[in-house]
C-alpha cells in the first residue's frame, strides 16, 4: 500500500494537524470575543439550496452526487459562506439582526483554485448578517486582523476594492459590450484600451497602490462627486485597522469578488505570495427571495499552515515506566504534555519527547 491520494487531496500528520487545531482555536476565540457564535453546517446539502443562497454569486465548482436516499442531487460545499447565509435566513431567521456567526471546517473544490493548489481545504471565518454598513465592515475587518495577530501573524496587509464601482460609475452610459471590454482592460491595467473606450476611466488605473495615495487619486478624479460617500466609508473602515496592517487599494479588482457588493478586501501576509483570505459585503437571499445585507471574511488555513503559522515547538515530557498516575496528573495541570512509558524499555527518543522526568523534575534532552 502506498497511501496514494487523489490529486489535490492530502493527509495532515502531526505536528501539522495540531497546528490546524491551534490556528482555528485562536481565530475563533477572537471572533467569539466579539460576539460571533459558532455554527457547524453539514459537509453536503441539496445542490439547489446551496447554489441560490448568495445574491449575484456565480456557480461554484462543487462536487455533486445523487443521494441514494432522496434521489436528489447533493453538493459537497466548496465554500461555507453560503451555508452560513442559509442558516441565518432559515433556522435563525427569527433572530434579531444583525446575527453574528463564525465557523471552521473542511471544504471541497471540484478543481484547485488560484488560492491554493489543493481541492480539500480548511476554511475559517465570520459573518455578520443583517447589515453591510460602514460600522459593520469596520468590525469584520477588525476581527479578521485581530484574529490573524492572535494566530501569530502581525505583518498583515489588507487590499481593499470596490467590486461594484464600475457598474455604479458606468450606469447606462456604456453598452453591455463596452462595459465588458472596459472591465477586461481594467483587469489588465491596459491604459490604451481604457482610453479607447472612454478616457474618463483612466484614473481608475492610476488609483491603485498604497491606500492613502490611491484614495487621494480617486478622490481627485471624482469631479462629479459621485464617489464621495463610498470613499468616506472606505476611509472610516481603513482607520479601524491603521497601524495594525498595511493598507492598499485597487478599486477595480474583481477577481474572487463575484458576489461582493460595495466593498471587498483581500488579506495578505509578508513572505506569502498567495492571499490568505478574502472578505467584504454581500447579500443573502431569503426564502421569500428578498436580499438581506451581510459582511464577512474567510481564511484558508492551508496557505498559512504550509508557511509554518501555528506551529509551536513540541514540548513533550517523558514519564518513565512506573511513574505514579498522580505525578503525571500534577504535571499536566502545570501545562506539560506527558507521554508515559508503557513498557520498561521505552525511551524518550522513541516517543519524540523533548524532556524527561528526573528525580528533581523535568529535564530537557540535549
mmCIF file of C-alpha atoms in Angstrom:
data_model
loop_
_atom_site.group_PDB
_atom_site.id
_atom_site.type_symbol
_atom_site.label_atom_id
_atom_site.label_comp_id
_atom_site.label_asym_id
_atom_site.label_seq_id
_atom_site.Cartn_x
_atom_site.Cartn_y
_atom_site.Cartn_z
ATOM 1 C CA UNK A 1 0.000 0.000 0.000
ATOM 2 C CA UNK A 2 1.404 3.397 -0.998
ATOM 3 C CA UNK A 3 -1.183 5.628 0.683
ATOM 4 C CA UNK A 4 -1.638 7.445 -2.633
ATOM 5 C CA UNK A 5 -4.446 10.016 -2.560
ATOM 6 C CA UNK A 6 -6.370 11.694 -5.419
ATOM 7 C CA UNK A 7 -4.881 14.851 -6.893
ATOM 8 C CA UNK A 8 -5.499 17.839 -4.645
ATOM 9 C CA UNK A 9 -6.045 15.736 -1.508
ATOM 10 C CA UNK A 10 -3.600 15.238 1.349
ATOM 11 C CA UNK A 11 -3.167 13.850 4.837
ATOM 12 C CA UNK A 12 -2.180 16.245 7.572
ATOM 13 C CA UNK A 13 0.103 14.500 10.047
ATOM 14 C CA UNK A 14 1.444 15.547 13.444
ATOM 15 C CA UNK A 15 2.538 18.161 14.286
ATOM 16 C CA UNK A 16 0.756 19.892 11.358
ATOM 17 C CA UNK A 17 -2.682 18.636 12.413
ATOM 18 C CA UNK A 18 -2.077 20.054 15.884
ATOM 19 C CA UNK A 19 -1.154 23.376 14.267
ATOM 20 C CA UNK A 20 -4.520 23.421 12.463
ATOM 21 C CA UNK A 21 -6.371 22.991 15.725
ATOM 22 C CA UNK A 22 -4.343 25.745 17.403
ATOM 23 C CA UNK A 23 -4.792 28.138 14.487
ATOM 24 C CA UNK A 24 -8.535 27.582 14.263
ATOM 25 C CA UNK A 25 -8.884 27.882 18.028
ATOM 26 C CA UNK A 26 -7.077 31.221 18.142
ATOM 27 C CA UNK A 27 -9.045 32.691 15.231
ATOM 28 C CA UNK A 28 -12.400 31.545 16.572
ATOM 29 C CA UNK A 29 -11.534 32.709 20.079
ATOM 30 C CA UNK A 30 -11.142 36.262 18.790
ATOM 31 C CA UNK A 31 -14.403 36.013 16.815
ATOM 32 C CA UNK A 32 -16.237 34.739 19.883
ATOM 33 C CA UNK A 33 -14.883 37.629 21.943
ATOM 34 C CA UNK A 34 -16.707 39.970 19.532
ATOM 35 C CA UNK A 35 -19.978 38.072 19.959
ATOM 36 C CA UNK A 36 -19.729 35.695 16.975
ATOM 37 C CA UNK A 37 -21.261 32.323 17.838
ATOM 38 C CA UNK A 38 -20.084 29.189 16.085
ATOM 39 C CA UNK A 39 -22.200 27.166 13.673
ATOM 40 C CA UNK A 40 -21.338 23.797 12.154
ATOM 41 C CA UNK A 41 -23.199 23.150 8.882
ATOM 42 C CA UNK A 42 -23.103 19.708 7.206
ATOM 43 C CA UNK A 43 -20.480 18.835 4.648
ATOM 44 C CA UNK A 44 -23.104 18.299 1.907
ATOM 45 C CA UNK A 45 -26.626 19.536 1.206
ATOM 46 C CA UNK A 46 -29.097 19.866 -1.653
ATOM 47 C CA UNK A 47 -27.398 21.413 -4.666
ATOM 48 C CA UNK A 48 -30.170 23.885 -5.465
ATOM 49 C CA UNK A 49 -30.290 25.230 -1.895
ATOM 50 C CA UNK A 50 -26.532 25.677 -1.794
ATOM 51 C CA UNK A 51 -26.350 27.433 -5.149
ATOM 52 C CA UNK A 52 -29.072 30.059 -4.744
ATOM 53 C CA UNK A 53 -28.291 31.490 -1.316
ATOM 54 C CA UNK A 54 -25.807 34.257 -2.196
ATOM 55 C CA UNK A 55 -27.113 37.017 -4.439
ATOM 56 C CA UNK A 56 -25.016 37.508 -7.590
ATOM 57 C CA UNK A 57 -22.816 34.523 -6.779
ATOM 58 C CA UNK A 58 -21.561 32.605 -9.780
ATOM 59 C CA UNK A 59 -21.991 28.843 -9.953
ATOM 60 C CA UNK A 60 -19.485 27.229 -7.652
ATOM 61 C CA UNK A 61 -17.329 24.283 -8.693
ATOM 62 C CA UNK A 62 -18.950 21.931 -6.193
ATOM 63 C CA UNK A 63 -18.528 18.177 -6.301
ATOM 64 C CA UNK A 64 -22.023 16.778 -6.941
ATOM 65 C CA UNK A 65 -23.569 13.340 -6.480
ATOM 66 C CA UNK A 66 -27.017 11.750 -6.305
ATOM 67 C CA UNK A 67 -28.241 10.996 -2.790
ATOM 68 C CA UNK A 68 -29.320 7.320 -2.704
ATOM 69 C CA UNK A 69 -31.959 8.173 -0.063
ATOM 70 C CA UNK A 70 -33.715 11.227 -1.544
ATOM 71 C CA UNK A 71 -32.644 10.609 -5.157
ATOM 72 C CA UNK A 72 -31.854 14.331 -5.347
ATOM 73 C CA UNK A 73 -28.548 15.921 -6.331
ATOM 74 C CA UNK A 74 -26.387 16.872 -3.381
ATOM 75 C CA UNK A 75 -23.314 19.093 -3.419
ATOM 76 C CA UNK A 76 -20.286 18.969 -1.160
ATOM 77 C CA UNK A 77 -19.661 22.526 -0.058
ATOM 78 C CA UNK A 78 -16.862 24.341 -1.932
ATOM 79 C CA UNK A 79 -17.293 27.300 0.445
ATOM 80 C CA UNK A 80 -19.045 27.694 3.814
ATOM 81 C CA UNK A 81 -20.299 31.268 3.379
ATOM 82 C CA UNK A 82 -23.449 30.209 1.512
ATOM 83 C CA UNK A 83 -24.261 27.670 4.220
ATOM 84 C CA UNK A 84 -23.916 30.265 6.966
ATOM 85 C CA UNK A 85 -26.210 32.509 4.931
ATOM 86 C CA UNK A 86 -28.759 29.691 4.677
ATOM 87 C CA UNK A 87 -28.661 29.132 8.438
ATOM 88 C CA UNK A 88 -29.134 32.848 9.107
ATOM 89 C CA UNK A 89 -32.015 33.112 6.640
ATOM 90 C CA UNK A 90 -33.866 29.959 7.744
ATOM 91 C CA UNK A 91 -33.008 28.333 11.069
ATOM 92 C CA UNK A 92 -32.076 31.684 12.580
ATOM 93 C CA UNK A 93 -34.443 33.843 10.560
ATOM 94 C CA UNK A 94 -36.229 34.829 13.779
ATOM 95 C CA UNK A 95 -33.005 36.007 15.427
ATOM 96 C CA UNK A 96 -32.673 39.772 15.984
ATOM 97 C CA UNK A 97 -30.398 41.408 13.406
ATOM 98 C CA UNK A 98 -27.555 41.590 12.972
ATOM 99 C CA UNK A 99 -26.710 37.972 13.712
ATOM 100 C CA UNK A 100 -23.009 37.199 14.205
ATOM 101 C CA UNK A 101 -21.805 33.716 13.269
ATOM 102 C CA UNK A 102 -18.376 32.087 12.948
ATOM 103 C CA UNK A 103 -17.329 28.708 11.567
ATOM 104 C CA UNK A 104 -14.483 26.365 10.706
ATOM 105 C CA UNK A 105 -14.405 23.203 8.672
ATOM 106 C CA UNK A 106 -13.333 21.394 5.506
ATOM 107 C CA UNK A 107 -14.452 22.410 2.024
ATOM 108 C CA UNK A 108 -14.002 20.559 -1.245
ATOM 109 C CA UNK A 109 -13.430 22.060 -4.680
ATOM 110 C CA UNK A 110 -14.033 20.311 -7.978
ATOM 111 C CA UNK A 111 -10.757 21.844 -9.166
ATOM 112 C CA UNK A 112 -7.843 23.552 -7.473
ATOM 113 C CA UNK A 113 -8.205 27.323 -7.205
ATOM 114 C CA UNK A 114 -5.660 30.097 -7.570
ATOM 115 C CA UNK A 115 -5.725 30.484 -3.771
ATOM 116 C CA UNK A 116 -4.163 27.069 -3.225
ATOM 117 C CA UNK A 117 -3.238 24.089 -5.373
ATOM 118 C CA UNK A 118 -5.466 21.878 -3.286
ATOM 119 C CA UNK A 119 -9.033 20.730 -3.638
ATOM 120 C CA UNK A 120 -9.584 19.837 0.009
ATOM 121 C CA UNK A 121 -9.130 22.932 2.201
ATOM 122 C CA UNK A 122 -9.793 24.171 5.723
ATOM 123 C CA UNK A 123 -11.921 27.322 5.809
ATOM 124 C CA UNK A 124 -12.355 29.556 8.859
ATOM 125 C CA UNK A 125 -14.401 32.737 9.017
ATOM 126 C CA UNK A 126 -17.010 35.022 10.488
ATOM 127 C CA UNK A 127 -20.174 36.509 9.013
ATOM 128 C CA UNK A 128 -22.349 39.399 10.181
ATOM 129 C CA UNK A 129 -25.814 39.060 8.613
ATOM 130 C CA UNK A 130 -28.325 41.906 8.625
ATOM 131 C CA UNK A 131 -26.051 44.881 7.958
ATOM 132 C CA UNK A 132 -23.389 45.915 5.450
ATOM 133 C CA UNK A 133 -22.873 49.418 6.836
ATOM 134 C CA UNK A 134 -19.533 51.106 7.393
ATOM 135 C CA UNK A 135 -19.733 50.176 11.091
ATOM 136 C CA UNK A 136 -20.367 46.521 10.197
ATOM 137 C CA UNK A 137 -17.442 46.386 7.767
ATOM 138 C CA UNK A 138 -15.184 48.131 10.308
ATOM 139 C CA UNK A 139 -15.992 45.425 12.820
ATOM 140 C CA UNK A 140 -15.474 42.488 10.470
ATOM 141 C CA UNK A 141 -12.141 43.823 9.176
ATOM 142 C CA UNK A 142 -11.002 44.436 12.759
ATOM 143 C CA UNK A 143 -11.953 40.884 13.748
ATOM 144 C CA UNK A 144 -10.003 39.459 10.782
ATOM 145 C CA UNK A 145 -6.830 41.438 11.532
ATOM 146 C CA UNK A 146 -7.011 40.776 15.273
ATOM 147 C CA UNK A 147 -7.630 37.060 14.696
ATOM 148 C CA UNK A 148 -4.582 36.784 12.450
ATOM 149 C CA UNK A 149 -2.474 38.578 15.047
ATOM 150 C CA UNK A 150 -3.692 36.171 17.741
ATOM 151 C CA UNK A 151 -2.674 33.287 15.479
ATOM 152 C CA UNK A 152 0.839 34.716 15.173
ATOM 153 C CA UNK A 153 0.556 36.847 12.029
ATOM 154 C CA UNK A 154 1.273 40.504 12.734
ATOM 155 C CA UNK A 155 2.800 41.543 9.394
ATOM 156 C CA UNK A 156 -0.517 41.581 7.521
ATOM 157 C CA UNK A 157 -1.723 43.756 4.652
ATOM 158 C CA UNK A 158 -5.306 44.478 3.627
ATOM 159 C CA UNK A 159 -6.017 45.266 -0.020
ATOM 160 C CA UNK A 160 -9.384 46.992 -0.433
ATOM 161 C CA UNK A 161 -11.516 47.005 -3.565
ATOM 162 C CA UNK A 162 -14.893 48.409 -4.624
ATOM 163 C CA UNK A 163 -16.425 45.491 -6.557
ATOM 164 C CA UNK A 164 -19.466 47.284 -7.990
ATOM 165 C CA UNK A 165 -17.711 50.596 -8.602
ATOM 166 C CA UNK A 166 -17.629 50.264 -12.370
ATOM 167 C CA UNK A 167 -21.328 49.441 -12.559
ATOM 168 C CA UNK A 168 -22.108 52.461 -10.387
ATOM 169 C CA UNK A 169 -19.972 54.801 -12.487
ATOM 170 C CA UNK A 170 -20.888 53.484 -15.920
ATOM 171 C CA UNK A 171 -24.624 53.402 -15.275
ATOM 172 C CA UNK A 172 -26.348 53.407 -18.654
ATOM 173 C CA UNK A 173 -23.628 55.390 -20.413
ATOM 174 C CA UNK A 174 -21.912 52.277 -21.763
ATOM 175 C CA UNK A 175 -23.355 49.351 -23.672
ATOM 176 C CA UNK A 176 -23.007 45.837 -22.268
ATOM 177 C CA UNK A 177 -20.241 45.131 -24.786
ATOM 178 C CA UNK A 178 -18.354 48.308 -23.879
ATOM 179 C CA UNK A 179 -18.700 47.583 -20.180
ATOM 180 C CA UNK A 180 -17.320 44.067 -20.619
ATOM 181 C CA UNK A 181 -14.406 45.407 -22.667
ATOM 182 C CA UNK A 182 -13.738 48.088 -20.055
ATOM 183 C CA UNK A 183 -13.680 45.515 -17.268
ATOM 184 C CA UNK A 184 -11.175 43.405 -19.195
ATOM 185 C CA UNK A 185 -8.994 46.453 -19.904
ATOM 186 C CA UNK A 186 -9.038 47.493 -16.245
ATOM 187 C CA UNK A 187 -8.230 43.922 -15.168
ATOM 188 C CA UNK A 188 -5.137 44.066 -17.351
ATOM 189 C CA UNK A 189 -4.330 47.674 -16.365
ATOM 190 C CA UNK A 190 -4.303 48.403 -20.121
ATOM 191 C CA UNK A 191 -4.386 52.213 -20.271
ATOM 192 C CA UNK A 192 -4.532 52.259 -24.067
ATOM 193 C CA UNK A 193 -7.570 50.025 -24.208
ATOM 194 C CA UNK A 194 -9.293 52.001 -21.452
ATOM 195 C CA UNK A 195 -8.634 55.294 -23.267
ATOM 196 C CA UNK A 196 -10.055 53.863 -26.490
ATOM 197 C CA UNK A 197 -13.325 53.048 -24.687
ATOM 198 C CA UNK A 198 -13.571 56.187 -22.527
ATOM 199 C CA UNK A 199 -10.607 58.209 -21.173
ATOM 200 C CA UNK A 200 -12.713 59.232 -18.170
ATOM 201 C CA UNK A 201 -11.962 55.823 -16.634
ATOM 202 C CA UNK A 202 -8.157 56.148 -16.828
ATOM 203 C CA UNK A 203 -7.893 57.426 -13.211
ATOM 204 C CA UNK A 204 -9.150 54.030 -12.052
ATOM 205 C CA UNK A 205 -5.866 52.514 -13.217
ATOM 206 C CA UNK A 206 -3.796 55.199 -11.525
ATOM 207 C CA UNK A 207 -5.789 54.888 -8.288
ATOM 208 C CA UNK A 208 -4.176 51.597 -7.280
ATOM 209 C CA UNK A 209 -1.415 51.145 -4.733
ATOM 210 C CA UNK A 210 -0.754 52.278 -1.157
ATOM 211 C CA UNK A 211 -4.095 53.207 0.369
ATOM 212 C CA UNK A 212 -3.623 56.895 1.123
ATOM 213 C CA UNK A 213 -2.155 57.783 -2.262
ATOM 214 C CA UNK A 214 -4.655 55.644 -4.190
ATOM 215 C CA UNK A 215 -7.591 57.084 -2.257
ATOM 216 C CA UNK A 216 -6.342 60.647 -2.896
ATOM 217 C CA UNK A 217 -6.041 59.983 -6.652
ATOM 218 C CA UNK A 218 -9.516 58.503 -6.749
ATOM 219 C CA UNK A 219 -10.986 61.452 -4.878
ATOM 220 C CA UNK A 220 -9.218 63.956 -7.139
ATOM 221 C CA UNK A 221 -10.639 62.231 -10.215
ATOM 222 C CA UNK A 222 -14.178 62.316 -8.823
ATOM 223 C CA UNK A 223 -15.149 65.606 -10.452
ATOM 224 C CA UNK A 224 -18.862 64.801 -10.317
ATOM 225 C CA UNK A 225 -18.697 63.894 -6.622
ATOM 226 C CA UNK A 226 -20.365 60.516 -7.201
ATOM 227 C CA UNK A 227 -17.781 58.641 -5.107
ATOM 228 C CA UNK A 228 -17.819 60.875 -2.047
ATOM 229 C CA UNK A 229 -19.851 58.660 0.281
ATOM 230 C CA UNK A 230 -18.065 55.485 -0.839
ATOM 231 C CA UNK A 231 -14.641 56.990 -0.212
ATOM 232 C CA UNK A 232 -15.704 58.442 3.128
ATOM 233 C CA UNK A 233 -16.880 54.983 4.180
ATOM 234 C CA UNK A 234 -13.728 53.310 2.932
ATOM 235 C CA UNK A 235 -11.557 55.779 4.835
ATOM 236 C CA UNK A 236 -13.506 55.118 8.046
ATOM 237 C CA UNK A 237 -13.014 51.365 7.592
ATOM 238 C CA UNK A 238 -9.285 51.743 6.954
ATOM 239 C CA UNK A 239 -8.878 53.878 10.071
ATOM 240 C CA UNK A 240 -10.129 50.976 12.209
ATOM 241 C CA UNK A 241 -7.033 48.919 11.365
ATOM 242 C CA UNK A 242 -4.481 51.626 10.597
ATOM 243 C CA UNK A 243 -1.223 50.819 12.354
ATOM 244 C CA UNK A 244 -2.159 47.147 12.697
ATOM 245 C CA UNK A 245 -1.968 46.259 8.998
ATOM 246 C CA UNK A 246 -0.512 47.694 5.805
ATOM 247 C CA UNK A 247 -3.241 49.192 3.628
ATOM 248 C CA UNK A 248 -3.570 49.169 -0.158
ATOM 249 C CA UNK A 249 -6.365 49.922 -2.602
ATOM 250 C CA UNK A 250 -7.211 48.611 -6.063
ATOM 251 C CA UNK A 251 -10.701 49.981 -6.768
ATOM 252 C CA UNK A 252 -11.488 47.797 -9.788
ATOM 253 C CA UNK A 253 -10.089 44.451 -8.606
ATOM 254 C CA UNK A 254 -12.908 41.948 -9.048
ATOM 255 C CA UNK A 255 -11.269 38.524 -9.263
ATOM 256 C CA UNK A 256 -12.689 36.464 -6.420
ATOM 257 C CA UNK A 257 -15.282 39.116 -5.550
ATOM 258 C CA UNK A 258 -18.113 37.884 -7.750
ATOM 259 C CA UNK A 259 -20.761 38.065 -5.029
ATOM 260 C CA UNK A 260 -19.434 41.042 -3.064
ATOM 261 C CA UNK A 261 -21.256 44.368 -3.376
ATOM 262 C CA UNK A 262 -19.897 47.784 -2.375
ATOM 263 C CA UNK A 263 -16.670 46.775 -0.629
ATOM 264 C CA UNK A 264 -14.281 43.859 -0.640
ATOM 265 C CA UNK A 265 -10.851 43.121 0.758
ATOM 266 C CA UNK A 266 -8.055 40.603 0.383
ATOM 267 C CA UNK A 267 -5.713 39.602 3.198
ATOM 268 C CA UNK A 268 -2.004 39.033 2.643
ATOM 269 C CA UNK A 269 0.981 38.285 4.867
ATOM 270 C CA UNK A 270 4.630 39.099 4.269
ATOM 271 C CA UNK A 271 6.524 36.181 2.794
ATOM 272 C CA UNK A 272 3.435 34.545 1.307
ATOM 273 C CA UNK A 273 2.646 35.129 -2.355
ATOM 274 C CA UNK A 274 -0.955 33.884 -2.190
ATOM 275 C CA UNK A 275 -3.889 35.507 -0.479
ATOM 276 C CA UNK A 276 -4.592 34.161 2.978
ATOM 277 C CA UNK A 277 -8.228 35.251 2.937
ATOM 278 C CA UNK A 278 -10.942 37.449 1.476
ATOM 279 C CA UNK A 279 -13.988 39.297 2.696
ATOM 280 C CA UNK A 280 -16.466 42.033 2.006
ATOM 281 C CA UNK A 281 -20.136 42.956 1.803
ATOM 282 C CA UNK A 282 -22.707 40.808 0.022
ATOM 283 C CA UNK A 283 -26.384 39.848 0.097
ATOM 284 C CA UNK A 284 -28.057 36.686 1.385
ATOM 285 C CA UNK A 285 -31.205 35.589 -0.447
ATOM 286 C CA UNK A 286 -34.025 34.653 1.937
ATOM 287 C CA UNK A 287 -36.763 32.102 1.455
ATOM 288 C CA UNK A 288 -39.067 34.809 0.111
ATOM 289 C CA UNK A 289 -36.489 35.941 -2.444
ATOM 290 C CA UNK A 290 -35.621 39.155 -0.644
ATOM 291 C CA UNK A 291 -31.964 40.081 -0.244
ATOM 292 C CA UNK A 292 -30.513 40.683 3.200
ATOM 293 C CA UNK A 293 -27.241 42.621 3.532
ATOM 294 C CA UNK A 294 -24.254 40.906 5.115
ATOM 295 C CA UNK A 295 -20.495 41.222 5.525
ATOM 296 C CA UNK A 296 -17.854 38.683 6.448
ATOM 297 C CA UNK A 297 -14.422 37.184 5.851
ATOM 298 C CA UNK A 298 -12.947 33.748 5.175
ATOM 299 C CA UNK A 299 -9.442 32.482 5.838
ATOM 300 C CA UNK A 300 -7.933 29.440 4.153
ATOM 301 C CA UNK A 301 -5.708 27.845 6.751
ATOM 302 C CA UNK A 302 -3.682 25.676 4.361
ATOM 303 C CA UNK A 303 -1.767 28.628 2.886
ATOM 304 C CA UNK A 304 -0.787 29.733 6.372
ATOM 305 C CA UNK A 305 -0.024 26.310 7.774
ATOM 306 C CA UNK A 306 2.237 25.479 4.839
ATOM 307 C CA UNK A 307 4.262 28.541 5.871
ATOM 308 C CA UNK A 308 4.557 27.314 9.456
ATOM 309 C CA UNK A 309 1.898 29.527 11.063
ATOM 310 C CA UNK A 310 0.504 27.915 14.203
ATOM 311 C CA UNK A 311 3.416 25.522 14.507
ATOM 312 C CA UNK A 312 4.532 25.634 18.127
ATOM 313 C CA UNK A 313 7.685 23.886 19.287
ATOM 314 C CA UNK A 314 6.996 20.429 20.638
ATOM 315 C CA UNK A 315 7.187 20.186 24.424
ATOM 316 C CA UNK A 316 6.628 16.555 25.406
ATOM 317 C CA UNK A 317 7.615 15.189 28.789
ATOM 318 C CA UNK A 318 8.562 11.516 29.027
ATOM 319 C CA UNK A 319 7.348 9.743 32.167
ATOM 320 C CA UNK A 320 9.491 6.678 32.930
ATOM 321 C CA UNK A 321 7.790 3.341 33.358
ATOM 322 C CA UNK A 322 6.117 3.109 36.742
ATOM 323 C CA UNK A 323 5.670 6.873 37.283
ATOM 324 C CA UNK A 324 2.662 7.301 39.619
ATOM 325 C CA UNK A 325 -0.524 8.441 37.895
ATOM 326 C CA UNK A 326 -0.925 11.356 40.309
ATOM 327 C CA UNK A 327 2.521 12.660 39.315
ATOM 328 C CA UNK A 328 1.508 12.747 35.657
ATOM 329 C CA UNK A 329 -1.786 14.447 36.557
ATOM 330 C CA UNK A 330 0.038 17.160 38.502
ATOM 331 C CA UNK A 331 2.444 17.815 35.613
ATOM 332 C CA UNK A 332 -0.413 18.038 33.111
ATOM 333 C CA UNK A 333 -2.120 20.533 35.395
ATOM 334 C CA UNK A 334 1.057 22.634 35.138
ATOM 335 C CA UNK A 335 0.731 22.632 31.356
ATOM 336 C CA UNK A 336 3.003 19.757 30.382
ATOM 337 C CA UNK A 337 2.166 17.263 27.661
ATOM 338 C CA UNK A 338 3.095 13.954 29.212
ATOM 339 C CA UNK A 339 3.908 10.708 27.417
ATOM 340 C CA UNK A 340 4.008 7.739 29.769
ATOM 341 C CA UNK A 341 6.218 4.738 29.098
ATOM 342 C CA UNK A 342 4.066 1.644 28.807
ATOM 343 C CA UNK A 343 6.993 -0.773 28.884
ATOM 344 C CA UNK A 344 10.233 -0.759 30.852
ATOM 345 C CA UNK A 345 12.371 -0.457 27.727
ATOM 346 C CA UNK A 346 10.547 2.580 26.281
ATOM 347 C CA UNK A 347 12.666 5.697 25.714
ATOM 348 C CA UNK A 348 12.107 9.471 25.374
ATOM 349 C CA UNK A 349 13.629 9.376 21.897
ATOM 350 C CA UNK A 350 11.198 6.711 20.715
ATOM 351 C CA UNK A 351 8.298 8.874 21.906
ATOM 352 C CA UNK A 352 9.655 12.084 20.318
ATOM 353 C CA UNK A 353 9.921 13.753 23.715
ATOM 354 C CA UNK A 354 11.790 16.960 24.427
ATOM 355 C CA UNK A 355 12.042 16.430 28.205
ATOM 356 C CA UNK A 356 12.404 13.539 30.637
ATOM 357 C CA UNK A 357 11.097 13.390 34.175
ATOM 358 C CA UNK A 358 14.061 13.118 36.544
ATOM 359 C CA UNK A 359 14.344 12.948 40.312
ATOM 360 C CA UNK A 360 14.298 16.750 40.591
ATOM 361 C CA UNK A 361 11.628 17.316 37.940
ATOM 362 C CA UNK A 362 11.557 17.721 34.121
ATOM 363 C CA UNK A 363 14.956 17.722 32.407
ATOM 364 C CA UNK A 364 15.473 18.971 28.855
ATOM 365 C CA UNK A 365 17.010 16.465 26.455
ATOM 366 C CA UNK A 366 20.092 17.711 24.658
#
